Amino acid sequence: MNPLVAPNFTLIDTLPALSAVVDSLKGLPTEPPSIYVDLEGVNLSRNGTISILQLYIHPTKKTYLIDVLSLKDRCFSTPGGNGHSLKVILESTTIPKVFFDVRNDSDALYSHFQISLAGILDLQLMELATRTFPRRLVQGLAKCIEKDALFMCTIDRLNWMETKERGANLFLPEKGGSYQVFLERPQRREILTYCAQDVHILPRLWGAYDSKITAIWKQRVVETSMDRVRLSQSPSYNAKERDKILAPAGWARY
């Protein structure tokens, strides 16, 4: 496998550029999935804001950072040349989209932009499904990379950690930062790189888990991913609920 390199990315903050990206998302292969998605914002949930939507397109190896804060509703309603919008793609049942722990992303998209995600595959659940050790608790992305990113050499891993740390220093209050940094325009290069690198690495994790998952477990992942979307849309959903670290009901006993 080729070495992992620092992600190049394109910032999308105009409607013509957004329209071109939307056009590029139609007709992509679905197996393996072509579209990998992440979101960043301040208190990402129904009670916060979405700043950036990150897309990694596997066939073209391109990373797009879409400026949701600047484009607002037009981010999801602007059509490409074929008439489809980002909302249509995110809500399509026939276009798979890969997220890592879709719950808060879904909560924010549904609450602020009335987007009901469909065709979702949750990588956090894929990791859980392929375990050979107990499935009682889910793992975060950093832990998954530490444990399963065998494709990363030592230098790649150090670079990833350094980029993560530089970004975290800017927005984590306990490190002297502020989440308000996501609301700055223009955005700092360190924040944009931070946003790009996580979505850039998701296809590699997909490959690691997809090579080990059984057909039965893959179907459970599909079904439970959509259960997570439905849960995130419920009036009682709490983005900060501590029980979110627990495995889905029934998974621990399989």
PDB file of C-alpha atoms in Angstrom:
ATOM      1  CA  MET A   1       0.000   0.000   0.000  1.00  0.00           C
ATOM      2  CA  ASN A   2       1.224   3.475  -0.808  1.00  0.00           C
ATOM      3  CA  PRO A   3       2.424   5.622   2.100  1.00  0.00           C
ATOM      4  CA  LEU A   4      -0.117   7.937   3.643  1.00  0.00           C
ATOM      5  CA  VAL A   5       0.664  11.545   2.780  1.00  0.00           C
ATOM      6  CA  ALA A   6      -0.561  14.785   4.285  1.00  0.00           C
ATOM      7  CA  PRO A   7      -3.945  15.519   2.722  1.00  0.00           C
ATOM      8  CA  ASN A   8      -4.293  18.097   0.027  1.00  0.00           C
ATOM      9  CA  PHE A   9      -7.716  19.707   0.111  1.00  0.00           C
ATOM     10  CA  THR A  10      -9.879  22.229  -1.689  1.00  0.00           C
ATOM     11  CA  LEU A  11     -11.873  24.758   0.311  1.00  0.00           C
ATOM     12  CA  ILE A  12     -15.366  25.198  -1.161  1.00  0.00           C
ATOM     13  CA  ASP A  13     -16.902  28.532  -0.194  1.00  0.00           C
ATOM     14  CA  THR A  14     -18.590  29.705  -3.410  1.00  0.00           C
ATOM     15  CA  LEU A  15     -21.738  28.422  -5.124  1.00  0.00           C
ATOM     16  CA  PRO A  16     -20.097  27.659  -8.500  1.00  0.00           C
ATOM     17  CA  ALA A  17     -17.409  25.595  -6.767  1.00  0.00           C
ATOM     18  CA  LEU A  18     -20.047  23.791  -4.711  1.00  0.00           C
ATOM     19  CA  SER A  19     -22.089  23.030  -7.832  1.00  0.00           C
ATOM     20  CA  ALA A  20     -19.019  21.455  -9.449  1.00  0.00           C
ATOM     21  CA  VAL A  21     -18.415  19.267  -6.392  1.00  0.00           C
ATOM     22  CA  VAL A  22     -22.039  18.110  -6.383  1.00  0.00           C
ATOM     23  CA  ASP A  23     -21.729  17.140 -10.047  1.00  0.00           C
ATOM     24  CA  SER A  24     -18.650  15.056  -9.221  1.00  0.00           C
ATOM     25  CA  LEU A  25     -20.599  12.972  -6.677  1.00  0.00           C
ATOM     26  CA  LYS A  26     -23.029  11.383  -9.116  1.00  0.00           C
ATOM     27  CA  GLY A  27     -22.368   8.038 -10.739  1.00  0.00           C
ATOM     28  CA  LEU A  28     -19.501   7.042  -8.443  1.00  0.00           C
ATOM     29  CA  PRO A  29     -18.850   3.360  -7.619  1.00  0.00           C
ATOM     30  CA  THR A  30     -20.773   2.082  -4.600  1.00  0.00           C
ATOM     31  CA  GLU A  31     -18.606  -0.930  -3.694  1.00  0.00           C
ATOM     32  CA  PRO A  32     -16.389  -0.025  -2.014  1.00  0.00           C
ATOM     33  CA  PRO A  33     -18.075   3.239  -1.009  1.00  0.00           C
ATOM     34  CA  SER A  34     -16.782   6.327  -2.768  1.00  0.00           C
ATOM     35  CA  ILE A  35     -17.946   9.059  -0.375  1.00  0.00           C
ATOM     36  CA  TYR A  36     -16.552   9.608   3.143  1.00  0.00           C
ATOM     37  CA  VAL A  37     -18.001  12.382   5.314  1.00  0.00           C
ATOM     38  CA  ASP A  38     -17.167  14.239   8.517  1.00  0.00           C
ATOM     39  CA  LEU A  39     -18.371  17.460  10.133  1.00  0.00           C
ATOM     40  CA  GLU A  40     -16.790  20.017  12.445  1.00  0.00           C
ATOM     41  CA  GLY A  41     -18.408  22.828  14.381  1.00  0.00           C
ATOM     42  CA  VAL A  42     -19.043  24.387  17.750  1.00  0.00           C
ATOM     43  CA  ASN A  43     -20.888  21.900  19.984  1.00  0.00           C
ATOM     44  CA  LEU A  44     -21.795  19.866  16.891  1.00  0.00           C
ATOM     45  CA  SER A  45     -25.458  18.993  17.526  1.00  0.00           C
ATOM     46  CA  ARG A  46     -28.919  20.527  17.498  1.00  0.00           C
ATOM     47  CA  ASN A  47     -27.661  22.942  20.154  1.00  0.00           C
ATOM     48  CA  GLY A  48     -24.557  24.061  18.271  1.00  0.00           C
ATOM     49  CA  THR A  49     -23.377  24.952  14.793  1.00  0.00           C
ATOM     50  CA  ILE A  50     -21.878  23.273  11.745  1.00  0.00           C
ATOM     51  CA  SER A  51     -18.786  25.025  10.441  1.00  0.00           C
ATOM     52  CA  ILE A  52     -17.243  22.669   7.887  1.00  0.00           C
ATOM     53  CA  LEU A  53     -18.459  19.568   6.055  1.00  0.00           C
ATOM     54  CA  GLN A  54     -15.563  17.410   4.919  1.00  0.00           C
ATOM     55  CA  LEU A  55     -15.815  15.082   1.917  1.00  0.00           C
ATOM     56  CA  TYR A  56     -13.244  12.580   0.735  1.00  0.00           C
ATOM     57  CA  ILE A  57     -13.938  11.076  -2.683  1.00  0.00           C
ATOM     58  CA  HIS A  58     -12.126   7.770  -2.927  1.00  0.00           C
ATOM     59  CA  PRO A  59     -11.999   7.247  -6.728  1.00  0.00           C
ATOM     60  CA  THR A  60     -10.541  10.708  -7.348  1.00  0.00           C
ATOM     61  CA  LYS A  61      -8.528  10.923  -4.088  1.00  0.00           C
ATOM     62  CA  LYS A  62      -9.853  14.455  -3.556  1.00  0.00           C
ATOM     63  CA  THR A  63     -10.721  16.091  -0.242  1.00  0.00           C
ATOM     64  CA  TYR A  64     -13.223  18.951  -0.153  1.00  0.00           C
ATOM     65  CA  LEU A  65     -13.868  21.207   2.841  1.00  0.00           C
ATOM     66  CA  ILE A  66     -17.289  22.781   2.319  1.00  0.00           C
ATOM     67  CA  ASP A  67     -17.817  26.009   4.263  1.00  0.00           C
ATOM     68  CA  VAL A  68     -21.290  25.403   5.696  1.00  0.00           C
ATOM     69  CA  LEU A  69     -21.087  28.435   7.986  1.00  0.00           C
ATOM     70  CA  SER A  70     -20.607  30.800   5.030  1.00  0.00           C
ATOM     71  CA  LEU A  71     -22.890  29.091   2.500  1.00  0.00           C
ATOM     72  CA  LYS A  72     -25.696  28.387   5.016  1.00  0.00           C
ATOM     73  CA  ASP A  73     -28.815  26.732   3.519  1.00  0.00           C
ATOM     74  CA  ARG A  74     -27.403  27.135   0.018  1.00  0.00           C
ATOM     75  CA  CYS A  75     -24.750  24.602   0.946  1.00  0.00           C
ATOM     76  CA  PHE A  76     -27.323  21.818   0.707  1.00  0.00           C
ATOM     77  CA  SER A  77     -29.850  23.237  -1.778  1.00  0.00           C
ATOM     78  CA  THR A  78     -27.506  24.401  -4.562  1.00  0.00           C
ATOM     79  CA  PRO A  79     -27.862  22.023  -7.531  1.00  0.00           C
ATOM     80  CA  GLY A  80     -25.212  20.755  -9.849  1.00  0.00           C
ATOM     81  CA  GLY A  81     -25.709  20.686 -13.578  1.00  0.00           C
ATOM     82  CA  ASN A  82     -27.775  17.521 -13.318  1.00  0.00           C
ATOM     83  CA  GLY A  83     -30.217  19.072 -10.850  1.00  0.00           C
ATOM     84  CA  HIS A  84     -29.060  17.138  -7.786  1.00  0.00           C
ATOM     85  CA  SER A  85     -28.018  18.904  -4.602  1.00  0.00           C
ATOM     86  CA  LEU A  86     -25.877  17.881  -1.648  1.00  0.00           C
ATOM     87  CA  LYS A  87     -29.110  17.291   0.289  1.00  0.00           C
ATOM     88  CA  VAL A  88     -30.331  14.851  -2.357  1.00  0.00           C
ATOM     89  CA  ILE A  89     -27.049  12.934  -2.212  1.00  0.00           C
ATOM     90  CA  LEU A  90     -26.952  12.811   1.594  1.00  0.00           C
ATOM     91  CA  GLU A  91     -30.554  11.549   1.679  1.00  0.00           C
ATOM     92  CA  SER A  92     -30.126   8.980  -1.102  1.00  0.00           C
ATOM     93  CA  THR A  93     -30.598   5.340  -0.109  1.00  0.00           C
ATOM     94  CA  THR A  94     -28.612   4.163  -3.145  1.00  0.00           C
ATOM     95  CA  ILE A  95     -25.475   6.282  -2.619  1.00  0.00           C
ATOM     96  CA  PRO A  96     -23.474   4.928   0.349  1.00  0.00           C
ATOM     97  CA  LYS A  97     -21.847   7.489   2.620  1.00  0.00           C
ATOM     98  CA  VAL A  98     -19.310   6.492   5.277  1.00  0.00           C
ATOM     99  CA  PHE A  99     -19.188   8.368   8.610  1.00  0.00           C
ATOM    100  CA  PHE A 100     -17.340   7.644  11.843  1.00  0.00           C
ATOM    101  CA  ASP A 101     -19.996   7.763  14.582  1.00  0.00           C
ATOM    102  CA  VAL A 102     -22.781   9.387  12.596  1.00  0.00           C
ATOM    103  CA  ARG A 103     -24.948  10.369  15.572  1.00  0.00           C
ATOM    104  CA  ASN A 104     -23.986  13.976  16.325  1.00  0.00           C
ATOM    105  CA  ASP A 105     -23.394  14.731  12.645  1.00  0.00           C
ATOM    106  CA  SER A 106     -26.882  13.474  11.873  1.00  0.00           C
ATOM    107  CA  ASP A 107     -28.368  15.398  14.797  1.00  0.00           C
ATOM    108  CA  ALA A 108     -26.841  18.650  13.522  1.00  0.00           C
ATOM    109  CA  LEU A 109     -27.790  18.109   9.874  1.00  0.00           C
ATOM    110  CA  TYR A 110     -31.370  17.159  10.717  1.00  0.00           C
ATOM    111  CA  SER A 111     -31.942  19.938  13.234  1.00  0.00           C
ATOM    112  CA  HIS A 112     -30.363  22.810  11.334  1.00  0.00           C
ATOM    113  CA  PHE A 113     -30.935  21.826   7.694  1.00  0.00           C
ATOM    114  CA  GLN A 114     -33.739  19.213   7.771  1.00  0.00           C
ATOM    115  CA  ILE A 115     -31.477  16.595   6.207  1.00  0.00           C
ATOM    116  CA  SER A 116     -32.496  13.029   6.957  1.00  0.00           C
ATOM    117  CA  LEU A 117     -29.408  10.952   6.230  1.00  0.00           C
ATOM    118  CA  ALA A 118     -29.785   7.653   4.377  1.00  0.00           C
ATOM    119  CA  GLY A 119     -27.415   5.090   2.893  1.00  0.00           C
ATOM    120  CA  ILE A 120     -25.127   5.462   5.924  1.00  0.00           C
ATOM    121  CA  LEU A 121     -22.322   3.103   6.930  1.00  0.00           C
ATOM    122  CA  ASP A 122     -20.828   3.852  10.340  1.00  0.00           C
ATOM    123  CA  LEU A 123     -17.142   2.975  10.633  1.00  0.00           C
ATOM    124  CA  GLN A 124     -17.299   2.989  14.423  1.00  0.00           C
ATOM    125  CA  LEU A 125     -19.779   0.119  14.171  1.00  0.00           C
ATOM    126  CA  MET A 126     -17.601  -1.667  11.612  1.00  0.00           C
ATOM    127  CA  GLU A 127     -14.707  -1.644  14.060  1.00  0.00           C
ATOM    128  CA  LEU A 128     -16.994  -3.059  16.744  1.00  0.00           C
ATOM    129  CA  ALA A 129     -18.252  -5.751  14.364  1.00  0.00           C
ATOM    130  CA  THR A 130     -14.767  -7.033  13.535  1.00  0.00           C
ATOM    131  CA  ARG A 131     -13.449  -7.331  17.101  1.00  0.00           C
ATOM    132  CA  THR A 132     -11.975 -10.465  18.582  1.00  0.00           C
ATOM    133  CA  PHE A 133     -12.241  -8.936  22.071  1.00  0.00           C
ATOM    134  CA  PRO A 134     -15.407  -7.906  23.974  1.00  0.00           C
ATOM    135  CA  ARG A 135     -17.881  -5.600  22.251  1.00  0.00           C
ATOM    136  CA  ARG A 136     -19.122  -3.803  25.343  1.00  0.00           C
ATOM    137  CA  LEU A 137     -17.825  -0.296  24.486  1.00  0.00           C
ATOM    138  CA  VAL A 138     -17.244   1.554  21.221  1.00  0.00           C
ATOM    139  CA  GLN A 139     -13.917   3.219  20.431  1.00  0.00           C
ATOM    140  CA  GLY A 140     -13.107   6.719  19.258  1.00  0.00           C
ATOM    141  CA  LEU A 141     -11.387   7.505  15.979  1.00  0.00           C
ATOM    142  CA  ALA A 142      -7.966   8.156  17.539  1.00  0.00           C
ATOM    143  CA  LYS A 143      -8.032   4.770  19.259  1.00  0.00           C
ATOM    144  CA  CYS A 144      -9.064   3.044  16.030  1.00  0.00           C
ATOM    145  CA  ILE A 145      -6.176   4.666  14.181  1.00  0.00           C
ATOM    146  CA  GLU A 146      -3.754   3.718  16.951  1.00  0.00           C
ATOM    147  CA  LYS A 147      -4.942   0.102  16.914  1.00  0.00           C
ATOM    148  CA  ASP A 148      -5.861  -0.571  13.296  1.00  0.00           C
ATOM    149  CA  ALA A 149      -3.949   1.870  11.089  1.00  0.00           C
ATOM    150  CA  LEU A 150      -1.314  -0.704  10.179  1.00  0.00           C
ATOM    151  CA  PHE A 151      -0.928   1.083   6.842  1.00  0.00           C
ATOM    152  CA  MET A 152       0.686   4.042   8.637  1.00  0.00           C
ATOM    153  CA  CYS A 153       4.429   4.027   9.061  1.00  0.00           C
ATOM    154  CA  THR A 154       5.977   5.666  12.110  1.00  0.00           C
ATOM    155  CA  ILE A 155       6.505   8.994  10.332  1.00  0.00           C
ATOM    156  CA  ASP A 156       2.907   9.039   9.045  1.00  0.00           C
ATOM    157  CA  ARG A 157       1.593   8.336  12.518  1.00  0.00           C
ATOM    158  CA  LEU A 158       3.734  11.079  14.070  1.00  0.00           C
ATOM    159  CA  ASN A 159       2.615  13.573  11.410  1.00  0.00           C
ATOM    160  CA  TRP A 160      -1.028  12.644  12.013  1.00  0.00           C
ATOM    161  CA  MET A 161      -0.616  13.109  15.762  1.00  0.00           C
ATOM    162  CA  GLU A 162       1.181  16.437  15.281  1.00  0.00           C
ATOM    163  CA  THR A 163      -1.578  17.799  13.029  1.00  0.00           C
ATOM    164  CA  LYS A 164      -4.186  16.592  15.523  1.00  0.00           C
ATOM    165  CA  GLU A 165      -2.349  18.287  18.380  1.00  0.00           C
ATOM    166  CA  ARG A 166      -1.927  21.605  16.547  1.00  0.00           C
ATOM    167  CA  GLY A 167      -5.645  21.714  15.797  1.00  0.00           C
ATOM    168  CA  ALA A 168      -6.654  20.651  19.292  1.00  0.00           C
ATOM    169  CA  ASN A 169      -4.471  23.373  20.820  1.00  0.00           C
ATOM    170  CA  LEU A 170      -6.530  25.950  18.951  1.00  0.00           C
ATOM    171  CA  PHE A 171     -10.021  24.767  19.907  1.00  0.00           C
ATOM    172  CA  LEU A 172      -9.863  22.730  23.128  1.00  0.00           C
ATOM    173  CA  PRO A 173     -10.384  24.985  26.175  1.00  0.00           C
ATOM    174  CA  GLU A 174      -8.293  22.670  28.369  1.00  0.00           C
ATOM    175  CA  LYS A 175      -5.378  23.309  25.993  1.00  0.00           C
ATOM    176  CA  GLY A 176      -5.885  27.049  25.984  1.00  0.00           C
ATOM    177  CA  GLY A 177      -8.011  27.152  22.844  1.00  0.00           C
ATOM    178  CA  SER A 178     -11.620  27.992  22.048  1.00  0.00           C
ATOM    179  CA  TYR A 179     -14.221  26.267  19.885  1.00  0.00           C
ATOM    180  CA  GLN A 180     -14.987  29.716  18.490  1.00  0.00           C
ATOM    181  CA  VAL A 181     -11.983  29.194  16.214  1.00  0.00           C
ATOM    182  CA  PHE A 182     -14.320  27.200  13.956  1.00  0.00           C
ATOM    183  CA  LEU A 183     -16.337  30.381  13.423  1.00  0.00           C
ATOM    184  CA  GLU A 184     -13.387  32.465  12.237  1.00  0.00           C
ATOM    185  CA  ARG A 185     -13.315  33.497   8.582  1.00  0.00           C
ATOM    186  CA  PRO A 186     -10.944  33.105   6.897  1.00  0.00           C
ATOM    187  CA  GLN A 187     -10.111  29.902   8.719  1.00  0.00           C
ATOM    188  CA  ARG A 188      -6.653  29.127   9.959  1.00  0.00           C
ATOM    189  CA  ARG A 189      -4.595  26.668   7.963  1.00  0.00           C
ATOM    190  CA  GLU A 190      -4.071  24.504  11.045  1.00  0.00           C
ATOM    191  CA  ILE A 191      -7.835  24.081  11.471  1.00  0.00           C
ATOM    192  CA  LEU A 192      -8.408  23.294   7.803  1.00  0.00           C
ATOM    193  CA  THR A 193      -5.651  20.673   7.841  1.00  0.00           C
ATOM    194  CA  TYR A 194      -7.092  19.221  11.037  1.00  0.00           C
ATOM    195  CA  CYS A 195     -10.491  18.945   9.351  1.00  0.00           C
ATOM    196  CA  ALA A 196      -9.042  17.336   6.243  1.00  0.00           C
ATOM    197  CA  GLN A 197      -6.892  14.646   7.765  1.00  0.00           C
ATOM    198  CA  ASP A 198      -9.549  12.653   9.625  1.00  0.00           C
ATOM    199  CA  VAL A 199     -11.837  12.253   6.605  1.00  0.00           C
ATOM    200  CA  HIS A 200      -8.769  11.525   4.478  1.00  0.00           C
ATOM    201  CA  ILE A 201      -7.936   8.490   6.600  1.00  0.00           C
ATOM    202  CA  LEU A 202     -11.435   6.942   6.722  1.00  0.00           C
ATOM    203  CA  PRO A 203     -11.119   4.875   3.498  1.00  0.00           C
ATOM    204  CA  ARG A 204      -8.013   3.190   4.885  1.00  0.00           C
ATOM    205  CA  LEU A 205      -9.892   2.173   8.024  1.00  0.00           C
ATOM    206  CA  TRP A 206     -12.796   1.011   5.869  1.00  0.00           C
ATOM    207  CA  GLY A 207     -10.439  -1.286   3.996  1.00  0.00           C
ATOM    208  CA  ALA A 208      -9.013  -2.682   7.227  1.00  0.00           C
ATOM    209  CA  TYR A 209     -12.448  -3.525   8.625  1.00  0.00           C
ATOM    210  CA  ASP A 210     -14.119  -4.576   5.386  1.00  0.00           C
ATOM    211  CA  SER A 211     -11.440  -7.214   4.833  1.00  0.00           C
ATOM    212  CA  LYS A 212     -12.416  -8.885   8.126  1.00  0.00           C
ATOM    213  CA  ILE A 213     -16.158  -8.393   8.469  1.00  0.00           C
ATOM    214  CA  THR A 214     -18.628 -11.231   7.828  1.00  0.00           C
ATOM    215  CA  ALA A 215     -21.780 -10.826   5.748  1.00  0.00           C
ATOM    216  CA  ILE A 216     -24.003 -11.162   8.819  1.00  0.00           C
ATOM    217  CA  TRP A 217     -22.093  -8.502  10.720  1.00  0.00           C
ATOM    218  CA  LYS A 218     -22.016  -6.207   7.702  1.00  0.00           C
ATOM    219  CA  GLN A 219     -25.809  -6.332   7.553  1.00  0.00           C
ATOM    220  CA  ARG A 220     -25.961  -5.518  11.267  1.00  0.00           C
ATOM    221  CA  VAL A 221     -23.734  -2.506  10.635  1.00  0.00           C
ATOM    222  CA  VAL A 222     -26.054  -1.285   7.853  1.00  0.00           C
ATOM    223  CA  GLU A 223     -29.152  -1.657  10.012  1.00  0.00           C
ATOM    224  CA  THR A 224     -27.627  -0.215  13.183  1.00  0.00           C
ATOM    225  CA  SER A 225     -26.135   2.750  11.292  1.00  0.00           C
ATOM    226  CA  MET A 226     -29.662   3.757  10.311  1.00  0.00           C
ATOM    227  CA  ASP A 227     -30.864   3.080  13.865  1.00  0.00           C
ATOM    228  CA  ARG A 228     -28.302   5.658  14.970  1.00  0.00           C
ATOM    229  CA  VAL A 229     -29.641   8.162  12.441  1.00  0.00           C
ATOM    230  CA  ARG A 230     -33.204   7.657  13.660  1.00  0.00           C
ATOM    231  CA  LEU A 231     -32.105   7.969  17.289  1.00  0.00           C
ATOM    232  CA  SER A 232     -30.295  11.231  16.542  1.00  0.00           C
ATOM    233  CA  GLN A 233     -33.511  12.698  15.114  1.00  0.00           C
ATOM    234  CA  SER A 234     -35.600  11.907  18.188  1.00  0.00           C
ATOM    235  CA  PRO A 235     -36.661  14.720  20.546  1.00  0.00           C
ATOM    236  CA  SER A 236     -34.927  13.008  23.466  1.00  0.00           C
ATOM    237  CA  TYR A 237     -31.511  12.601  21.819  1.00  0.00           C
ATOM    238  CA  ASN A 238     -28.679  14.015  23.924  1.00  0.00           C
ATOM    239  CA  ALA A 239     -25.416  14.606  22.037  1.00  0.00           C
ATOM    240  CA  LYS A 240     -23.459  14.536  25.298  1.00  0.00           C
ATOM    241  CA  GLU A 241     -25.060  11.400  26.768  1.00  0.00           C
ATOM    242  CA  ARG A 242     -22.411   9.340  28.556  1.00  0.00           C
ATOM    243  CA  ASP A 243     -24.087   6.062  27.556  1.00  0.00           C
ATOM    244  CA  LYS A 244     -23.059   6.741  23.947  1.00  0.00           C
ATOM    245  CA  ILE A 245     -19.867   4.811  24.638  1.00  0.00           C
ATOM    246  CA  LEU A 246     -21.893   1.615  25.118  1.00  0.00           C
ATOM    247  CA  ALA A 247     -22.227  -0.852  22.269  1.00  0.00           C
ATOM    248  CA  PRO A 248     -25.639  -1.082  20.568  1.00  0.00           C
ATOM    249  CA  ALA A 249     -28.173  -3.201  22.413  1.00  0.00           C
ATOM    250  CA  GLY A 250     -27.467  -6.901  21.957  1.00  0.00           C
ATOM    251  CA  TRP A 251     -24.080  -6.504  20.295  1.00  0.00           C
ATOM    252  CA  ALA A 252     -22.054  -7.357  23.410  1.00  0.00           C
ATOM    253  CA  ARG A 253     -23.504 -10.872  23.615  1.00  0.00           C
ATOM    254  CA  TYR A 254     -22.855 -11.898  19.991  1.00  0.00           C
TER     255      TYR A 254
END
